[in-house]
XYZ file of C-alpha atoms in Angstrom:
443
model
C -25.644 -3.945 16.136
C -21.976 -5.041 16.638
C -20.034 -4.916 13.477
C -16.666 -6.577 12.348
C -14.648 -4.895 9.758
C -12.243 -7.360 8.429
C -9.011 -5.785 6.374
C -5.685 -7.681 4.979
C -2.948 -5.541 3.073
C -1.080 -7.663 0.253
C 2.417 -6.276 -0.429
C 5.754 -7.944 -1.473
C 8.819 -6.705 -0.572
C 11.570 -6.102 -3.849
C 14.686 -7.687 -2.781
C 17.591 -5.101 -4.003
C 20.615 -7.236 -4.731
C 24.384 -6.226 -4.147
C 25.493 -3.290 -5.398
C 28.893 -2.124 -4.600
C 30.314 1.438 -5.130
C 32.138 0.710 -7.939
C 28.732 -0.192 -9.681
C 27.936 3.253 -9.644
C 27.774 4.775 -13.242
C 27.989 1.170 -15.139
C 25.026 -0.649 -13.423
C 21.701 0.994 -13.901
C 19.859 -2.350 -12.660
C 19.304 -2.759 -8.832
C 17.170 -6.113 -8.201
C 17.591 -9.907 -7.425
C 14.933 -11.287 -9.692
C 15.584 -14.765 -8.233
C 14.838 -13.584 -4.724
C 12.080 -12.069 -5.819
C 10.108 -14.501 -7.901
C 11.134 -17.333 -5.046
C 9.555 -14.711 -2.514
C 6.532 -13.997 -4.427
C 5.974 -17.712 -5.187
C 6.562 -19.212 -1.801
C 4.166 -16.592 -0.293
C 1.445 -17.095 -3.130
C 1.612 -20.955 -2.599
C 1.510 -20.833 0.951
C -0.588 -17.875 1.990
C -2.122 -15.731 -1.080
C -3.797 -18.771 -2.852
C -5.202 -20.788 -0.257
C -6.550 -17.505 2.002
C -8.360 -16.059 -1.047
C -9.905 -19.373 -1.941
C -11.036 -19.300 1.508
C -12.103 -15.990 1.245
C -13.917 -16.423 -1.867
C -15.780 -19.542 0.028
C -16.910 -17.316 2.952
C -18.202 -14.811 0.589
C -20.439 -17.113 -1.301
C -21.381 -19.424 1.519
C -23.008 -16.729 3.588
C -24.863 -15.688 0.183
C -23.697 -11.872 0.831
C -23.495 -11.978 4.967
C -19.851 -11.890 5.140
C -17.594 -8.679 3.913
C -14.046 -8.261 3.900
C -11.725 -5.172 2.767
C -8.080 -5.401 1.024
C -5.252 -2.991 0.146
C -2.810 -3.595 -2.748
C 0.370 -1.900 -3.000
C 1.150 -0.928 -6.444
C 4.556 -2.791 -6.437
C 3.348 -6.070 -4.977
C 0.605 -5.825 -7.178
C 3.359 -6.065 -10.015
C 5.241 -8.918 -8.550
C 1.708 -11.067 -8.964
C 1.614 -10.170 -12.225
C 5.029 -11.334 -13.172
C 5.342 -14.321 -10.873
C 1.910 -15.132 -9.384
C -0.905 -14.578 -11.936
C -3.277 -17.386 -10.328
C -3.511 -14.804 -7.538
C -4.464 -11.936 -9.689
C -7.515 -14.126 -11.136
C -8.211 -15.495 -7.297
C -8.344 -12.009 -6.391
C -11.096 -11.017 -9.457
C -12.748 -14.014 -8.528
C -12.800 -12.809 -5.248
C -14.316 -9.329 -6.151
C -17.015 -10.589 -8.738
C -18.528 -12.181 -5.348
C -19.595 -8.549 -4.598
C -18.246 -9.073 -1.003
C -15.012 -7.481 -1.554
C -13.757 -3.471 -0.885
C -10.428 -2.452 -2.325
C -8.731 0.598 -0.744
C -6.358 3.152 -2.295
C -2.585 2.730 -0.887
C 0.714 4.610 -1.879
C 1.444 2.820 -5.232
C 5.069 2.043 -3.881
C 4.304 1.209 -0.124
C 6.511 4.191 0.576
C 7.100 7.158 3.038
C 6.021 9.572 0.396
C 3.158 10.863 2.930
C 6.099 11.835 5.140
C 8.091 13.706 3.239
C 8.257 17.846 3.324
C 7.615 19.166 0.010
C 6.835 15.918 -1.552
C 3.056 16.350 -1.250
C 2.922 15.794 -5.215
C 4.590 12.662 -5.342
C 2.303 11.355 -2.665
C -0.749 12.135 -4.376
C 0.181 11.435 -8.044
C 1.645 7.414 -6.678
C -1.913 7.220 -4.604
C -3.558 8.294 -8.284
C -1.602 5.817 -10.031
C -2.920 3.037 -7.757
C -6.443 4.029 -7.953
C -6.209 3.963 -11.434
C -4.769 0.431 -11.550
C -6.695 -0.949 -8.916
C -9.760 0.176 -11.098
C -8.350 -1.176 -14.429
C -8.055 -4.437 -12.933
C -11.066 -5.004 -10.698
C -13.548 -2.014 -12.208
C -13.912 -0.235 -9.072
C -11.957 3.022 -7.358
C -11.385 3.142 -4.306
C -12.916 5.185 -1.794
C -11.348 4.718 1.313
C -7.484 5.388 1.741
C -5.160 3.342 4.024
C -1.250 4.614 3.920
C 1.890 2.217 3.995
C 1.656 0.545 7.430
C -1.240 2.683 8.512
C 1.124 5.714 8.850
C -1.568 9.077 9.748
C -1.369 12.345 11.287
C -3.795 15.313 10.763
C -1.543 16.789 8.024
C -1.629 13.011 6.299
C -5.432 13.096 6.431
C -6.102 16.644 4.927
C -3.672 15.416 2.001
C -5.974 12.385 1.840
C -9.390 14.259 2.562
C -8.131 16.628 -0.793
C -7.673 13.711 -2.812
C -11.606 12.795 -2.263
C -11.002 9.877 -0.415
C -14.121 9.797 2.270
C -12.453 7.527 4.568
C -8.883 6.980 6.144
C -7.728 3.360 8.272
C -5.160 3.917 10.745
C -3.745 2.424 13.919
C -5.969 2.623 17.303
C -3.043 3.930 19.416
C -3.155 4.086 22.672
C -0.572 7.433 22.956
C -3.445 9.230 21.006
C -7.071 7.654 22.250
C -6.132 7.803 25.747
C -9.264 6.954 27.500
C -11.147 6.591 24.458
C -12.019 3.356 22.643
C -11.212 2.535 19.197
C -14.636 0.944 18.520
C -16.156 3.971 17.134
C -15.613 6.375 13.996
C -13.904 9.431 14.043
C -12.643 11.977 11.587
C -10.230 14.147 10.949
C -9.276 16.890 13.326
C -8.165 19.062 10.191
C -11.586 18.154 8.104
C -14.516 16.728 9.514
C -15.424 15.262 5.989
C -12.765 12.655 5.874
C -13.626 9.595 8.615
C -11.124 7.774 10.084
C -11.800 3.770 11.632
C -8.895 2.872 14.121
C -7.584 -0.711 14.649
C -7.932 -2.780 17.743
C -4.381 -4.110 17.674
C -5.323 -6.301 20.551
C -8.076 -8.588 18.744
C -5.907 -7.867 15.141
C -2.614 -9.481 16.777
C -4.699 -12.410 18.421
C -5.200 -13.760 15.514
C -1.774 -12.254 13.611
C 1.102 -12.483 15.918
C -0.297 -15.157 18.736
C -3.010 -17.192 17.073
C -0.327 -20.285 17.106
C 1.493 -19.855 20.425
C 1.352 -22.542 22.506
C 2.661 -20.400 25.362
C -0.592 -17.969 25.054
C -3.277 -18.386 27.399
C -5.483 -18.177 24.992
C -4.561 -21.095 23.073
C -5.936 -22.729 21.309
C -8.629 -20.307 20.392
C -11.734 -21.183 18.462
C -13.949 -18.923 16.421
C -17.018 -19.022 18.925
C -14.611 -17.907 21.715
C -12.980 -15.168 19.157
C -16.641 -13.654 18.482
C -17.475 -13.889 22.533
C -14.939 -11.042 23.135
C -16.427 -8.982 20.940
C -20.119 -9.919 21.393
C -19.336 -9.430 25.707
C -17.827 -5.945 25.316
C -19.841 -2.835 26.271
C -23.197 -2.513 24.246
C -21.964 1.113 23.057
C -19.007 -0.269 21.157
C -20.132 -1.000 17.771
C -17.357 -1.784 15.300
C -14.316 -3.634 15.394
C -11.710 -3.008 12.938
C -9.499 -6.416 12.476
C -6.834 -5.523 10.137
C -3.673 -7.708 9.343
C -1.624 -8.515 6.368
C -2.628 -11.670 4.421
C 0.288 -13.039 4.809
C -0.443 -13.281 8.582
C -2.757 -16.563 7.141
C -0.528 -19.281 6.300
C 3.264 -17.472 6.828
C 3.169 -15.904 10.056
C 0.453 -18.596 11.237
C 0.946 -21.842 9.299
C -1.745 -23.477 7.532
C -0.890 -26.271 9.672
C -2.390 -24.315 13.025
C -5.588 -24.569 11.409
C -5.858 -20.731 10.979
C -8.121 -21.095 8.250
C -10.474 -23.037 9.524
C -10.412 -20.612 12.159
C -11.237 -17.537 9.460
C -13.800 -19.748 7.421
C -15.716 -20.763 10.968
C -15.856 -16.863 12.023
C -18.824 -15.409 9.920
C -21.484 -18.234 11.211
C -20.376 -18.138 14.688
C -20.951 -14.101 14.262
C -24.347 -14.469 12.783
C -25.259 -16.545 15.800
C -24.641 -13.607 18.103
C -26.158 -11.309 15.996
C -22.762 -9.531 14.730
C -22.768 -7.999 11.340
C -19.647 -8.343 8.743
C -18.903 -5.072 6.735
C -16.241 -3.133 4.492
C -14.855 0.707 5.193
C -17.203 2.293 3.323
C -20.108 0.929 4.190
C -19.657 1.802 8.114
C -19.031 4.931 7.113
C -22.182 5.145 5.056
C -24.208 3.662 8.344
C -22.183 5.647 11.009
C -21.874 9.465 11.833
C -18.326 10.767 13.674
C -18.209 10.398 17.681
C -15.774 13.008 17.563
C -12.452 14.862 15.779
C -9.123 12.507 16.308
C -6.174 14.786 16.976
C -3.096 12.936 15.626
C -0.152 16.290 15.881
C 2.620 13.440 15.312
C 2.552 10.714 12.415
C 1.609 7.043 14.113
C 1.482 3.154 12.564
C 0.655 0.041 13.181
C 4.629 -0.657 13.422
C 6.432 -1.921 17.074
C 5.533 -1.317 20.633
C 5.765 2.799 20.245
C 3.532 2.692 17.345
C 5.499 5.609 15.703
C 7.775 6.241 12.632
C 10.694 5.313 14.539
C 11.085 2.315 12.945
C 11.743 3.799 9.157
C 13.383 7.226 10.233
C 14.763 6.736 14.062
C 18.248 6.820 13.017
C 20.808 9.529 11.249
C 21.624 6.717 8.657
C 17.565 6.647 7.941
C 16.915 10.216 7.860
C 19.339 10.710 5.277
C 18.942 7.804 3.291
C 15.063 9.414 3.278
C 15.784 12.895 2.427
C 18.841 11.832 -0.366
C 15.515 9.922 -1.894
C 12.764 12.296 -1.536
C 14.792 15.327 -2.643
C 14.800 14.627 -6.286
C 10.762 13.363 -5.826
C 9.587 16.593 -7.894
C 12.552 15.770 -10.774
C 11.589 12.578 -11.534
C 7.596 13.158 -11.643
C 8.711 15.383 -14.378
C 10.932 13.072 -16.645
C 8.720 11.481 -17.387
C 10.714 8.530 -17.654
C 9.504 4.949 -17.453
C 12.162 3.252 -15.969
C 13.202 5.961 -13.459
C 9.216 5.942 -12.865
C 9.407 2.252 -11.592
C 12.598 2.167 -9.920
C 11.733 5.028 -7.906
C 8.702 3.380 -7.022
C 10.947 0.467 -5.806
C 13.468 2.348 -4.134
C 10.687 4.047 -1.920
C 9.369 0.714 -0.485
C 9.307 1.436 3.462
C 11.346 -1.853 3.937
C 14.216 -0.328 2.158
C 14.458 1.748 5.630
C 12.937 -0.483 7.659
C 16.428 -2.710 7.156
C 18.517 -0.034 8.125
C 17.013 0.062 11.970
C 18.913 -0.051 14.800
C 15.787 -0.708 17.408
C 16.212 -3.468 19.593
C 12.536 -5.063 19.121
C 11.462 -8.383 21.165
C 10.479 -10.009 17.659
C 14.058 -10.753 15.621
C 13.979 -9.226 11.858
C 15.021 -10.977 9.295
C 17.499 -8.671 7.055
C 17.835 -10.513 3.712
C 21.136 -10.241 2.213
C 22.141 -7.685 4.959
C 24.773 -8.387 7.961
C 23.590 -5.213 9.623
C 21.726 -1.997 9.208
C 24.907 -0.261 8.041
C 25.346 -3.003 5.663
C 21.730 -2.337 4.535
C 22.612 1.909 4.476
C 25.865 1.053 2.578
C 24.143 -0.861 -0.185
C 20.894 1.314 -0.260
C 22.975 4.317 -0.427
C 25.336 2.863 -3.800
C 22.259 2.052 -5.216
C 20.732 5.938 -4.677
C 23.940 7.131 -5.743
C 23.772 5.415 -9.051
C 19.857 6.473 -9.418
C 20.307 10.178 -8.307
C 22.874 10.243 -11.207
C 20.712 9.266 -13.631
C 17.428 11.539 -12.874
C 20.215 14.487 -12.783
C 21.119 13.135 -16.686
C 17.744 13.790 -17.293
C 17.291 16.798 -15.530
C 20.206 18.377 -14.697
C 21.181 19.170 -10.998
C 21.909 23.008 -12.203
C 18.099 23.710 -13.083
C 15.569 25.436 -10.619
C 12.626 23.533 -10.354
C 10.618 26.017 -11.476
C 12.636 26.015 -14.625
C 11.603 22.501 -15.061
C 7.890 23.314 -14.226
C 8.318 26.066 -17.053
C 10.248 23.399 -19.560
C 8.128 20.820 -19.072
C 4.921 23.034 -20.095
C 6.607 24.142 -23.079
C 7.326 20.165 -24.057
C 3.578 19.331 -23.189
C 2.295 22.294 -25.115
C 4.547 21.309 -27.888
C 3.182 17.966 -27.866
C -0.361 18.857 -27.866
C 0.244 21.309 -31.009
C 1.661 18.325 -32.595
C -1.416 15.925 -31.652
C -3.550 18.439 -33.189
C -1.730 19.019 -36.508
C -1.303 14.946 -36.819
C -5.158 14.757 -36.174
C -5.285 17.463 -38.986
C -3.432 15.611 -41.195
C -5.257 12.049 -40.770
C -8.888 14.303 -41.695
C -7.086 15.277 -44.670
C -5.634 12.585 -45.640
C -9.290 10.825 -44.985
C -10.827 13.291 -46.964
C -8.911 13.158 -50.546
C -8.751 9.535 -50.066
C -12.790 9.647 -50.277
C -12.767 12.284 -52.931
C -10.433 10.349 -54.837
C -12.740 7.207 -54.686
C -15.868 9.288 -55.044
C -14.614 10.469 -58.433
C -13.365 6.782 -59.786
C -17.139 5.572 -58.986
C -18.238 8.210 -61.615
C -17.092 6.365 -64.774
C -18.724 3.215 -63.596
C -22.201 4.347 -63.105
């Protein structure tokens, strides 16, 4: 049987805001909170809200037919909190349907995965999102999907150590070659972890050309949608539709009917006998057609389907290993706020701004003229944060010296729980002897 795995990513970009070089030192905050909560709300009123209400629909209208999988970065899932609640409670409402997978991302939508030596700070941010993702909704994750579907071998043995029994990534052509992407895989490095692959060419149908008038395809209705897939070779059994939410009602206005389009999928599917179902569960119900080899890291990002996008360029590269060189330092601060604005700092768009690809689709900057207007400012801002995680850990100190200094602190601390505790059954117990012995003269 023919089955449709159906995957949206929610993640919200964190607008930095100007930050000249004379900030440096005096200005430890980096954000436009106006940006930001306009961002958050525009997309939440115009995509997030009404795509989960349809969502939640599907799920109960088929009475359990219809599946769908979603990823939630650990920063965006902060900006709903702050600005967006309604789609927080959308989004329990949405996973008390029992319809609903949630997958395990980088907490910060970051390059993390990429970085040499940084293997820590990948897994601990991926932790920290599991754990949220299961204080929220009740459930962890099983299945991983990195920031823009980055993956190479190395990327899935980090990911197959973590547990994780899955992995999405991008069905590129540079690695399947003659093969298709409607089958599982795994990973070349361990056969344990399973990877499903995207079919870019049915994802950006409905993503990127759903509202062209200029396609030939358009306009194109559900029951034609579910004809490609129920008219390709009887061998090919899953189809792995993955997309950002946004994709349903920013990049294709609610006015081009896109949900109606979504909401009229699941019935025409049942018609042809094709099956709805989440990561896990075709990975439950499928065994591996074979190993993947993936030597160089790939995405779902531009024609080339590479990393060229985030680190093609000197200005990239070094804005990337500035950042990722004092990963291990901050981990062990400890530190709240340098926790969150590293998290923020990491987001992939940070780099993605300072591109100088010429790409057929125009990219909207933000604030910035260019991408060396985008390094400049990015590169203030690290300036001012790398001074601050040195303050806390000075620059001079081996980091082996801070693994040793930070035991000593944690053992500390944990001598210190145990005395207090100690002291509390002390205190407890002359506080009941005391009363024991003021009963006596009572009685």
């Amino acid at each position: 049987m023919k089955t449709i795995c159906l995957y949206f990513e929610i993640h919200q970009i964190i607008n930095l805001k100007r930050y000249r070089f004379f900030d440096i030192g005096t200005d430890h905050y980096y954000y436009d909170d106006y940006a930001n909560e306009t961002g958050i709300t525009h997309i939440a009123e115009n995509s997030y809200i009404p795509a989960l209400t349809a969502l939640i629909q599907m799920a109960r209208e088929s009475e359990g037919a219809f599946k769908v999988a979603l990823s939630l970065s650990g920063v965006g899932l902060e900006q709903l909190e702050r600005y967006a609640p309604q789609v927080i409670d959308l989004l329990q409402e949405l996973n008390d349907t029992g319809c609903c997978e949630f997958l395990a991302e980088p907490y910060s939508h970051g390059l993390s995965s990429l970085a040499p030596n940084c293997e820590e700070c990948f897994k601990e941010e991926t932790k920290r999102l599991v754990d949220k993702v299961n204080m929220l909704f009740g459930k962890k994750p099983k299945v991983f999907r990195n920031s823009s579907l980055i993956y190479d071998d190395e990327i899935g043995q980090m990911v197959a150590d973590m547990g994780f029994k899955g992995v999405l990534t991008e069905g590129a052509k540079h690695i399947l070659g003659w093969k298709s992407p409607h089958f599982l895989y795994h990973c070349a490095l361990n056969p344990d972890l399973k990877i499903l692959l995207r079919d870019y060419k049915l994802s950006d149908d409905i993503s990127l050309r759903f509202s062209n008038p200029s396609w030939e395809a358009y306009p194109l209705m559900a029951d034609t949608y579910i004809d490609w897939i129920d008219r390709s070779p009887e061998e090919d059994g899953i189809f792995n539709i993955f997309m950002e939410l946004s994709a349903l009602g920013i990049y294709q206005p609610l006015s081009s009917h896109i949900l109606d389009f979504i909401k009229a999928l699941p019935a025409c599917a049942k018609a042809r006998g094709i099956r709805f179902a989440t990561p896990y569960e075709i990975i439950k119900a499928n065994k591996s057609v074979a190993p993947l080899d993936v030597p160089y890291p790939m995405s779902w990002t531009d024609e080339e389907r590479d990393i060229s996008c985030w680190l093609g360029n000197v200005m990239q590269r070094e804005a990337f290993e500035k950042l990722y060189s004092i990963g291990q330092r901050v981990l062990l601060s400890g530190d709240r706020h340098l926790r969150q604005d590293w998290d923020y700092l990491q987001a992939s768009n940070n780099f993605r701004f300072m591109t100088t690809k010429n790409n057929a689709v125009s990219m909207d900057r933000g604030i910035y003229e260019s991408p060396y207007d985008a390094f400049t400012n990015y590169m203030n801002i690290l300036g001012d944060f790398m001074q601050r995680v040195y303050w806390a850990l000075p620059q001079d100190m081996e980091i082996e010296e801070l693994n040793a200094f930070q035991t000593t602190i944690s053992n500390q601390d944990k001598k210190i729980q145990s005395l207090e505790k100690q002291v509390a059954r002390l205190k407890s117990a002359v506080k009941q002897s005391k009363a024991s012995k003021s009963e006596k003269p009572a009685k």
